[in-house]
Coordinates of C-alpha atoms and ligand atoms in Angstrom, one line a residue:
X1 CA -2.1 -4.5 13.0
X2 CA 0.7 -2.0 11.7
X3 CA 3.3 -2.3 14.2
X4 CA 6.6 0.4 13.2
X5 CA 8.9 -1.9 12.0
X6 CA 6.2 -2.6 9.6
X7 CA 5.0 1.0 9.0
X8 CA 9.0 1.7 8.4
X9 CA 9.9 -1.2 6.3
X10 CA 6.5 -0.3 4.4
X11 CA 7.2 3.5 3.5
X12 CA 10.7 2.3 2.5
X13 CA 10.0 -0.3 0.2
X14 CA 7.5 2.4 -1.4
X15 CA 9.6 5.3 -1.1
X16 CA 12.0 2.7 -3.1
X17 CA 10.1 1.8 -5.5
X18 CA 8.8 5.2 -6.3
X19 CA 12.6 6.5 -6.8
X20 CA 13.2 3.5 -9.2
X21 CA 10.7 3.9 -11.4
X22 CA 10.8 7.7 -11.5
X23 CA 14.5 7.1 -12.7
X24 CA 14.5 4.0 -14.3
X25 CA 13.6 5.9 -17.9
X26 CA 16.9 7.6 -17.4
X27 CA 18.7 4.0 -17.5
X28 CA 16.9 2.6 -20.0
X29 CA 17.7 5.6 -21.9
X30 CA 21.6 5.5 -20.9
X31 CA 21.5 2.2 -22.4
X32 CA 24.0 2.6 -25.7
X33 CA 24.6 6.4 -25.2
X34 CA 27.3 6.1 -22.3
X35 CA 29.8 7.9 -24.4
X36 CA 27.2 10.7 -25.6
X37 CA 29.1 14.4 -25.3
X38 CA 26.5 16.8 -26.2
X39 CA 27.3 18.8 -23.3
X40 CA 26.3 18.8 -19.6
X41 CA 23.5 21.3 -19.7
X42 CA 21.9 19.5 -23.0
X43 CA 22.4 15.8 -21.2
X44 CA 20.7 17.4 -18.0
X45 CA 17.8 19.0 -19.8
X46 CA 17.0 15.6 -21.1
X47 CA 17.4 13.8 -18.3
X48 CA 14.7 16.1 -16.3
X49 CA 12.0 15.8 -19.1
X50 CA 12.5 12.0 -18.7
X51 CA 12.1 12.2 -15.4
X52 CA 9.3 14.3 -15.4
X53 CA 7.4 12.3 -17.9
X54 CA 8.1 9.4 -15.5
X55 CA 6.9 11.2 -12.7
X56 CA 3.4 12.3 -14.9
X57 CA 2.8 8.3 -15.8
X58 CA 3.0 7.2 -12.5
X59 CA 0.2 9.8 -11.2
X60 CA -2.1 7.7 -13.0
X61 CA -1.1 5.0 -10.7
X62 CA -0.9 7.0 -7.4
X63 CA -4.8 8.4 -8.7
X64 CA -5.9 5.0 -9.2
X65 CA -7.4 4.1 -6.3
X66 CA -5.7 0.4 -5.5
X67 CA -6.1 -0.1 -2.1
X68 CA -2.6 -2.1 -1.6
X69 CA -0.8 0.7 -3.4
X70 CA -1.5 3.2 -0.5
X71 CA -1.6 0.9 2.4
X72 CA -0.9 1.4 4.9
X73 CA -1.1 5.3 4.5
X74 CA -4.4 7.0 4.1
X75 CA -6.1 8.0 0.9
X76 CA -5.7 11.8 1.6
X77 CA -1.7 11.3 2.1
X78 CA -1.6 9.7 -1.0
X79 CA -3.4 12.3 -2.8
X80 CA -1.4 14.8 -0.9
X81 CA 2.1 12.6 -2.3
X82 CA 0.0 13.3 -5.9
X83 CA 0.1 16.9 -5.2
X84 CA 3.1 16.9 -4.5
X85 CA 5.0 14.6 -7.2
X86 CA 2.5 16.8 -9.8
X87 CA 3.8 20.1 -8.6
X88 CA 7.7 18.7 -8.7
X89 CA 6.7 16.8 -12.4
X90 CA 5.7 20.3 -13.4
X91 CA 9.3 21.7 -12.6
X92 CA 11.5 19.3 -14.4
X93 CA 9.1 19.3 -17.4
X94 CA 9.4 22.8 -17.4
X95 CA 13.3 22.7 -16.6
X96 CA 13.6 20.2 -19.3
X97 CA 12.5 23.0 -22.1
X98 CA 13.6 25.8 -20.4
X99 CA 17.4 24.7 -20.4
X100 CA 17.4 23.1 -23.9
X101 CA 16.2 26.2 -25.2
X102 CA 19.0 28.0 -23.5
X103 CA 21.6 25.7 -23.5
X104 CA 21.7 25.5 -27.7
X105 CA 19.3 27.5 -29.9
X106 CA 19.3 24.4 -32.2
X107 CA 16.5 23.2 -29.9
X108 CA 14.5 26.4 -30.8
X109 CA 13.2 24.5 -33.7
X110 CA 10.9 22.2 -31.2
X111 CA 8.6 24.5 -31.3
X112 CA 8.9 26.7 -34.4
X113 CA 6.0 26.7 -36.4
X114 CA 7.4 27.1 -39.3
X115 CA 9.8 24.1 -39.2
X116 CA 7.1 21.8 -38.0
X117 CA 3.6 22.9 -37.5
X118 CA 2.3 19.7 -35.6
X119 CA 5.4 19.3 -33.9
X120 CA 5.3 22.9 -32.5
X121 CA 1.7 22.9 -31.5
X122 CA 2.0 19.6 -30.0
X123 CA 5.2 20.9 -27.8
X124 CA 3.3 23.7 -26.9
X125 CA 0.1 22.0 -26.4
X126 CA 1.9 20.4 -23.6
X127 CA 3.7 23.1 -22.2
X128 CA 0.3 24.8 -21.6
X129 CA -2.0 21.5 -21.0
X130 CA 0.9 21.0 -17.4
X131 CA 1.1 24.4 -16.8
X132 CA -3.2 24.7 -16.5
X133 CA -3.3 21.4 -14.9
X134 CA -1.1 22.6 -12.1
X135 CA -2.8 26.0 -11.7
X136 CA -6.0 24.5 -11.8
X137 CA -5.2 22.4 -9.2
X138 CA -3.7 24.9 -6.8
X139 CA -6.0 27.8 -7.9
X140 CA -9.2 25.7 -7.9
X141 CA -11.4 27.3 -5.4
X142 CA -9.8 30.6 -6.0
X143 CA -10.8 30.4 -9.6
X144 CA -14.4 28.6 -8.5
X145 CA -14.0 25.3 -10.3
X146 CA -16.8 23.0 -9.9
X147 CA -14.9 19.7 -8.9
X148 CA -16.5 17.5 -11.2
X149 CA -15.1 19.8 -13.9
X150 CA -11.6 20.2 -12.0
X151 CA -11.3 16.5 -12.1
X152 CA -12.9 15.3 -15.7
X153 CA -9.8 18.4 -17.4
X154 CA -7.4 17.0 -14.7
X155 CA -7.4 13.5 -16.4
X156 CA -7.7 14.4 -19.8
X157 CA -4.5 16.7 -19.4
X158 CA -2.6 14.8 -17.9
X159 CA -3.4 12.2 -20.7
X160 CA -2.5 14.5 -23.3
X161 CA 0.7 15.4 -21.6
X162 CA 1.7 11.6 -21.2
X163 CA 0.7 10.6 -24.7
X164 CA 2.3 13.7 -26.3
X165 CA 5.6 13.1 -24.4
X166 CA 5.8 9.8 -25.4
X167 CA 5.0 10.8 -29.1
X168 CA 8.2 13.3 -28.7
X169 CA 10.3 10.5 -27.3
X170 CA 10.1 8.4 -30.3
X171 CA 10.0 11.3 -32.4
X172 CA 13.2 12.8 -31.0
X173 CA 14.6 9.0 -31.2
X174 CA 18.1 9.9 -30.0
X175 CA 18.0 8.1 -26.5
X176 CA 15.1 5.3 -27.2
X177 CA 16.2 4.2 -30.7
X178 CA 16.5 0.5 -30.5
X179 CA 13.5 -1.1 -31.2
X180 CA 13.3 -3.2 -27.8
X181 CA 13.5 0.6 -26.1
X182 CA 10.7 1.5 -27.8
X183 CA 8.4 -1.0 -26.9
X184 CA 9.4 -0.4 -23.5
X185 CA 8.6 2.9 -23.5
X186 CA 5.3 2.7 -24.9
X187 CA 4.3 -0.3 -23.2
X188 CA 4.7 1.5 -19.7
X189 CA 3.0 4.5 -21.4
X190 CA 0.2 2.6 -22.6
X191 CA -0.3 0.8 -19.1
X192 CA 0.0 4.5 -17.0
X193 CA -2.7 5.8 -19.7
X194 CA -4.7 2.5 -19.4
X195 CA -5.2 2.4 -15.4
X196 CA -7.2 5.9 -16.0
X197 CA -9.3 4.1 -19.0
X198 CA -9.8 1.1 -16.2
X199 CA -10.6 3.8 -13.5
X200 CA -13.4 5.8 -15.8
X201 CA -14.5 3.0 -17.9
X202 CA -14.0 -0.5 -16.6
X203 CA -14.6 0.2 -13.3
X204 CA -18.3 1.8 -13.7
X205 CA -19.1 -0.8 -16.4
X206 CA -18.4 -3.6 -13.3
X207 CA -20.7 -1.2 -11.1
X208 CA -23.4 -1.6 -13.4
X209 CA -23.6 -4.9 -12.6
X210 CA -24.4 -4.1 -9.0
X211 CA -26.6 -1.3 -8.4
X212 CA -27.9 -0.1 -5.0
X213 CA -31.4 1.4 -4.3
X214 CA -32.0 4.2 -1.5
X215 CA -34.2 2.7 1.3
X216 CA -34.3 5.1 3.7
X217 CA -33.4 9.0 4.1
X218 CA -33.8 10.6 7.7
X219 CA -32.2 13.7 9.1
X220 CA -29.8 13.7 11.7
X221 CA -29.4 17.2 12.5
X222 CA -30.2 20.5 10.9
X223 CA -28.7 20.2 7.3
X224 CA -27.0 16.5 7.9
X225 CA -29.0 13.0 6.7
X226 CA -28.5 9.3 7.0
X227 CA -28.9 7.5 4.0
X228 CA -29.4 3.9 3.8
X229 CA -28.7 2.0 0.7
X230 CA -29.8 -1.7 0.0
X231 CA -28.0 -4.0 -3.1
X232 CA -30.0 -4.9 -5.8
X233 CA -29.9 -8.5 -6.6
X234 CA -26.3 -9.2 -5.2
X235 CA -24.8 -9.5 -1.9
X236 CA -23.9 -6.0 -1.9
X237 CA -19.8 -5.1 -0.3
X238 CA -17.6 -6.1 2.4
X239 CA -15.8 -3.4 4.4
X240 CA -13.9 -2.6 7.6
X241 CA -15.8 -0.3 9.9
X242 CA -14.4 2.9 9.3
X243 CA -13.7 2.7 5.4
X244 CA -15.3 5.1 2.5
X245 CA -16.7 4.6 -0.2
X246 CA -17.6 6.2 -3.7
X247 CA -21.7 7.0 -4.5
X248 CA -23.3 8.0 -7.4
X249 CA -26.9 8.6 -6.8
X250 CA -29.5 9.1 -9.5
X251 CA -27.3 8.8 -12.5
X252 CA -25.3 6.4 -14.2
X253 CA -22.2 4.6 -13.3
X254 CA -20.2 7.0 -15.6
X255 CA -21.5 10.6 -14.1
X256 CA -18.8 12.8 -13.0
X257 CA -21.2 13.2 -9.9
X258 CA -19.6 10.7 -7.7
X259 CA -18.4 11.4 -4.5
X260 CA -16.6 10.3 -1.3
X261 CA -18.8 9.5 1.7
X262 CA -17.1 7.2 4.8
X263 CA -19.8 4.3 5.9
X264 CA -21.2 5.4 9.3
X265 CA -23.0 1.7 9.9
X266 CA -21.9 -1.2 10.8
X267 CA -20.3 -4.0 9.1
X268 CA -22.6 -6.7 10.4
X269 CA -25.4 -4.7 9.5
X270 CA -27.3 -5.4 6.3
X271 CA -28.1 -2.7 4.2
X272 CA -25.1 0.7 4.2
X273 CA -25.6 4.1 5.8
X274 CA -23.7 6.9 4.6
X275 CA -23.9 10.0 7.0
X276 CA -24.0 13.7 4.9
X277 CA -23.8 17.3 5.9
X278 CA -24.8 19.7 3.1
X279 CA -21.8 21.7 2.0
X280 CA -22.5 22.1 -2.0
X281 CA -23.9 21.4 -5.0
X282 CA -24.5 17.5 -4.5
X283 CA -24.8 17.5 -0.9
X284 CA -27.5 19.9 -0.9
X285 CA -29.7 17.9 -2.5
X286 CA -29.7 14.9 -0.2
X287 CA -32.3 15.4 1.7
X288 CA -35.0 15.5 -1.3
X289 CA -33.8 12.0 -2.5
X290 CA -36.6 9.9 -2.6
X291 CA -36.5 6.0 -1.2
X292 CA -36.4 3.7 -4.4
X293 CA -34.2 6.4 -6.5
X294 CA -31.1 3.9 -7.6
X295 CA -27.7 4.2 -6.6
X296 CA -23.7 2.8 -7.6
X297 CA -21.3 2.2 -4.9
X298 CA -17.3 1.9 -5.3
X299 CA -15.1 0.6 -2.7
X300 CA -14.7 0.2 0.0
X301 CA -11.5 2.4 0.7
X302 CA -9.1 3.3 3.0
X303 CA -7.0 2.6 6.2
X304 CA -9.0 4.9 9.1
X305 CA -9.6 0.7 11.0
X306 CA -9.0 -0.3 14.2
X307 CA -6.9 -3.2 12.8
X308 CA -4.4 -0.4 11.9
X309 CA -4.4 0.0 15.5
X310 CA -1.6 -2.2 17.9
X311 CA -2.3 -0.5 21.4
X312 CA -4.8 -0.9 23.9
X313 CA -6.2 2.1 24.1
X314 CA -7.7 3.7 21.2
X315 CA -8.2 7.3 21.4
X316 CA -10.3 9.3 19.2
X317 CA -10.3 13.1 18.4
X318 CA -13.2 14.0 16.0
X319 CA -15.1 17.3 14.9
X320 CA -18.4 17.9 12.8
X321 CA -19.3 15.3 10.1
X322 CA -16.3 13.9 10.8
X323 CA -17.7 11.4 13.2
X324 CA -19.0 8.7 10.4
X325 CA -16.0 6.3 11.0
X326 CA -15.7 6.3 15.1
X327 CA -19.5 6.0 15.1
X328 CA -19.2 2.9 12.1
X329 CA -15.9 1.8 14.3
X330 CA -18.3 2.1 17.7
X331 CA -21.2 0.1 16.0
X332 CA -19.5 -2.2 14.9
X333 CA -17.4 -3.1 19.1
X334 CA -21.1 -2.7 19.7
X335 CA -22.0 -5.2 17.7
X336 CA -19.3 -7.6 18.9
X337 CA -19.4 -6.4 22.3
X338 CA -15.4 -5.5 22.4
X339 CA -14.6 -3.3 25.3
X340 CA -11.5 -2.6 24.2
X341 CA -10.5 0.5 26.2
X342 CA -11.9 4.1 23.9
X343 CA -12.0 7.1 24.0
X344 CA -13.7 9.7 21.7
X345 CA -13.2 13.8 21.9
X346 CA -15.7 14.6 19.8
X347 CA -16.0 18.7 18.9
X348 CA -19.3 20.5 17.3
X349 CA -21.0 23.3 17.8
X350 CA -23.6 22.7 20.3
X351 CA -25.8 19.7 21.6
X352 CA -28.5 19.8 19.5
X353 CA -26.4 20.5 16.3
X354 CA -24.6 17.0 17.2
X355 CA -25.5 14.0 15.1
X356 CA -25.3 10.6 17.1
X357 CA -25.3 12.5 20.7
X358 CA -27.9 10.0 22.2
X359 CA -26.1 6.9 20.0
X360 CA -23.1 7.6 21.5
X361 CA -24.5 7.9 25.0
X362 CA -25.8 4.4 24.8
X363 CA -22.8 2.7 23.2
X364 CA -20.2 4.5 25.6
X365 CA -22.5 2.7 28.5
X366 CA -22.2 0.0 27.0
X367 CA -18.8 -0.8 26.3
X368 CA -15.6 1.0 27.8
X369 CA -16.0 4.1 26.1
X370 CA -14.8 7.5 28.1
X371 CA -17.0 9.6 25.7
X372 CA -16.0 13.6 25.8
X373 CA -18.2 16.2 24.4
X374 CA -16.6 19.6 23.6
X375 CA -19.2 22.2 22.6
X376 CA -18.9 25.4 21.5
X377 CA -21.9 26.5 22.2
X378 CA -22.8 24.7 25.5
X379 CA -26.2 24.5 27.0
X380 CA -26.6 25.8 30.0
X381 CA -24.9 24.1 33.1
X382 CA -22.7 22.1 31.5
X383 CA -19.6 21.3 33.2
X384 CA -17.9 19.7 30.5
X385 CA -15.5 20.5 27.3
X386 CA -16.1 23.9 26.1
X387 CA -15.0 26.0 22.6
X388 CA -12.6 24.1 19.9
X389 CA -10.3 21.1 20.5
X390 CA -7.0 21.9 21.5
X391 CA -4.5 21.2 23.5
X392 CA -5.9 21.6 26.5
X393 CA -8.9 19.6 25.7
X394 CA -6.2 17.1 25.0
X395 CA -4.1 17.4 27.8
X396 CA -7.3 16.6 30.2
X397 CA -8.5 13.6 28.4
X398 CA -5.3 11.7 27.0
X399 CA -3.5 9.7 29.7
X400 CA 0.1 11.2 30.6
X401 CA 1.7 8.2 29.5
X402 CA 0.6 8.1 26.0
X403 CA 2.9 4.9 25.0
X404 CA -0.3 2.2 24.9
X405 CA -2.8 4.6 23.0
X406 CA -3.3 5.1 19.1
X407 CA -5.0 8.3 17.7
X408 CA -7.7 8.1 15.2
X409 CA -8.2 12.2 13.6
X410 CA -11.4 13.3 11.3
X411 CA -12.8 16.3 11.7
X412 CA -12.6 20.3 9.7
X413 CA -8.9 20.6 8.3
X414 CA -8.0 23.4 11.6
X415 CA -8.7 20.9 13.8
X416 CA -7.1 18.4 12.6
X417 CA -3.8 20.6 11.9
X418 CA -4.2 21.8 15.8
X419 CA -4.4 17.8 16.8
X420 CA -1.2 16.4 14.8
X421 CA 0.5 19.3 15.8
X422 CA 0.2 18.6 19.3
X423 CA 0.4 15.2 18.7
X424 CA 4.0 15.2 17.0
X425 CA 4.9 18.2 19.9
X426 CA 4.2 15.6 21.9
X427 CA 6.9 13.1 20.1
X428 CA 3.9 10.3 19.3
X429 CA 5.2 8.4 16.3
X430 CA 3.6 9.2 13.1
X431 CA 2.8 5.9 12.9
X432 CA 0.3 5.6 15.6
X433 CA -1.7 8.8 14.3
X434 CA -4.5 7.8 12.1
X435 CA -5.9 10.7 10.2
X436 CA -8.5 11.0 7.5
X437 CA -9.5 14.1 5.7
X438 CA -12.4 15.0 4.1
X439 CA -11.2 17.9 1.9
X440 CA -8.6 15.8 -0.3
X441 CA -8.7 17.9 -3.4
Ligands
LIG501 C1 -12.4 9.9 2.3 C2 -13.6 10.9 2.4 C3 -14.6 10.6 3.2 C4 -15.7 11.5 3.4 N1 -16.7 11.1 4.2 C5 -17.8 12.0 4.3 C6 -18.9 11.7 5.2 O1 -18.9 10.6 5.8 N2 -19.9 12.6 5.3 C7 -19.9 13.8 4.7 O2 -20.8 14.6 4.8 N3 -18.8 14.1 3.8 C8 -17.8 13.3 3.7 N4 -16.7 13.6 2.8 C9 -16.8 14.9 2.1 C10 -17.7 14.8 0.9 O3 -17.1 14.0 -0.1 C11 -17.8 16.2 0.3 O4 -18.4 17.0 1.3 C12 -18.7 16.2 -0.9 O5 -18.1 15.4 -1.9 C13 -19.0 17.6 -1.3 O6 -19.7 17.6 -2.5 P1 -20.6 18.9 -3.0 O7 -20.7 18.8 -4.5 O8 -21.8 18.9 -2.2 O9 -19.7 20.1 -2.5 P2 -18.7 21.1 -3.4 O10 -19.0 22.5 -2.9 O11 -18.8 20.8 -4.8 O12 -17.4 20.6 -2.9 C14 -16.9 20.9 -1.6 C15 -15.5 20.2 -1.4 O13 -15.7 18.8 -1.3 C16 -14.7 18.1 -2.1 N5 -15.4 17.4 -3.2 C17 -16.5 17.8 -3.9 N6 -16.8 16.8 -4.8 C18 -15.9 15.8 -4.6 C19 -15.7 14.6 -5.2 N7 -16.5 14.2 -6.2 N8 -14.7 13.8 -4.8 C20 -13.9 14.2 -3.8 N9 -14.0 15.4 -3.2 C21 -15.0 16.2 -3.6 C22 -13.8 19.2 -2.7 O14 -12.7 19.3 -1.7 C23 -14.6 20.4 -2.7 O15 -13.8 21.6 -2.5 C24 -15.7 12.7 2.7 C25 -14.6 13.0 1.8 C26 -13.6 12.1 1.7 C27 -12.4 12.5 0.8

């Protein structure tokens, strides 16, 4: 249970520890060059590209998926703090050539070809592999990027730019000269490049280990399917109901196709059920799996569980395929018959296009779950929730006196926007809104 002087003391300690090591380069390079004078605008260059390098190795460690680095914040705010750090890495990389080029032409030799060829391309190499990584990243749809692609360049340059740096550093030699320094340097180097080797290598080599096979595939709904996966010859994973995980279906533990797909059973049940709309490539092709076909699982992941949750009233707002963890999260009260007060706004488009509509009929009779359909499309006579979740919907179903309820939000990114909006209108503390997004990259 997060109570907030646990979610504050939490974010500070991180936020902390974040700052120190972005700038702990800069004291390690201080060390013996207190009384250097080259200047203010050549001291500051410098100190932004070790800072920016800084900022590059430790995206290797926000990307690489440890579930106690991100706790207790969600996957997708970590990702979005990756964004974020990337785009503002980006800046003082760029700041740091920018102003040593302009502050003293004696720098223009960095990356003058004909003083030093490797040196130059290098320099460049750099200059270019952070710009495209950042563009890439923020262009990616516009430019139509497969993902797979998008991510497999993502990690390679950002290596390039990490080990290139470093190369520079011990090149240029004028801060990080003393041996100890050195090893410092490249040891943290080493380890920020190593956790993506550990992440694309290790990690699918321990998956091989335990595969999955495909028992069953069912549709849902019109262009959504349940698939159920059974381990093969182990005692497959342990998760919170609510959690994701990673699947690669079909392929080997090493395929770029692996994606993100919550756990929509329960976690007394035996075999896993992922829940899947069709949206592209991948997801399209669920529905002609065949049963037997074998499968690798990572995870579990994330923090969208109840035990997150300190108040007594648990309130759901959900839209589309963004049911799978309140239906794994209902399951599994089901399955421990907690009737712990609940309520679930659920949004689609219309009754028959809703996954779980008779599942969630029979669990909310069963347990002490308000259960609030809002269709778009309603059939005919309905009295109930009608057109998109807003504030109104929310207004009608959330008690007045919000002060014992937490608020769990999946659902398509307007939503979602609409609902913490309102919710943060309404002064709830940020740390008793829940959210998990689909769409992290
Ligand atoms: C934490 C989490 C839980 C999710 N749970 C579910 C779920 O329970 N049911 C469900 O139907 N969908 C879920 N998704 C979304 C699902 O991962 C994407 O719909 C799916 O990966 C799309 O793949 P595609 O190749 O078919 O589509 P594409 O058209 O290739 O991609 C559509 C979008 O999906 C995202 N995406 C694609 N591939 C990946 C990938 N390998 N890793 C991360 N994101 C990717 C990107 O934002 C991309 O723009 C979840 C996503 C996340 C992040």
């Amino acid at each position: 249970m997060v109570t907030k002087g646990e979610f504050v003391k939490y974010s500070a300690k991180w936020l902390i520890l974040f700052t120190v090591l972005v700038i702990a380069p800069l004291l390690l390079a201080s060390i013996g060059h207190g009384e250097s004078n080259r200047g203010f605008w050549v001291e500051f260059g410098v100190a932004l590209g070790f800072v920016g390098l800084a900022m590059m190795g430790l995206q290797f460690v926000l990307t690489a998926r440890y579930s106690k680095i991100g706790a207790p914040f969600g996957l997708d705010e970590l990702l979005q703090f990756h964004g974020q750090a990337g785009y503002i890495a980006w800046g003082f990389i760029m700041g740091h050539f920018i102003i040593l080029f302009a502050a003293d032409s004696e720098f223009h030799k960095f990356l003058d070809p004909f003083v030093n060829f490797p040196r130059a391309l290098a320099l460049s190499g750099v200059i270019l592999a952070i710009t495209i990584l950042v563009a890439t990243t923020y262009w990616r749809e516009k430019f139509g990027i497969i993902y797979e692609w998008w991510r497999a360049t993502h990690g390679a340059l950002a290596l390039i730019v990490v080990f290139v740096g470093t190369v520079h550093i011990m090149q240029v030699g004028f801060y990080i000269s003393e041996l100890w320094q050195q090893i410092v340097w490249v040891g943290f180097s080493l380890a920020a490049m190593g956790l993506l080797l550990h992440n694309r290598v290790w990690r699918p080599m321990k998956m091989k280990e335990k595969p999955w096979k495909v028992t069953k595939v069912e549709e849902e709904v019109e262009d959504t399917w349940t698939v159920e996966f059974e381990p093969v010859g182990h005692e497959g994973i342990e998760f919170s109901a609510g959690q994701f995980v990673w699947i690669t279906i079909g392929d080997s533990p090493f395929s770029l196709q692996q994606h993100p797909f919550t756990i929509s059973s329960s976690p007394d049940e035996e075999n896993i059920q992922l829940t899947i709309k069709e949206l592209g490539d991948f997801t399209s092709t669920i529905g002609e799996i065949e049963p037997g076909t074998g499968a690798y699982i990572e995870g579990p992941y994330g923090n969208f569980i109840l035990s997150q949750s300190a108040s007594t009233h648990n309130i759901f707002i959900i839209g589309g395929i963004g049911v799978t963890p309140t239906l794994s999260i209902l399951k599994s009260l089901r399955d421990r018959q907690d009737q712990r007060k609940t309520t679930v706004i659920y949004g689609t488009k219309s009754q028959e296009l809703t996954p779980f509509y008779e599942e969630f009929k029979t669990i909310s009779e069963e347990l002490n779950v308000n259960m609030v359909h809002v269709f778009e499309e309603p059939p005919k006579g309905w009295e109930g929730e009608t057109g998109f979740i807003d504030e109104g919907v929310m207004k009608r179903n959330i008690p007045e006196d919000f002060t014992n309820c937490e608020f769990f939000v999946c659902g398509p990114p307007p939503m979602m926007d609409v609902v913490e909006m309102t919710l943060s209108e309404w002064g709830v503390p940020v740390y008793k809104i829940h959210s998990e997004r689909f769409n992290i990259a």
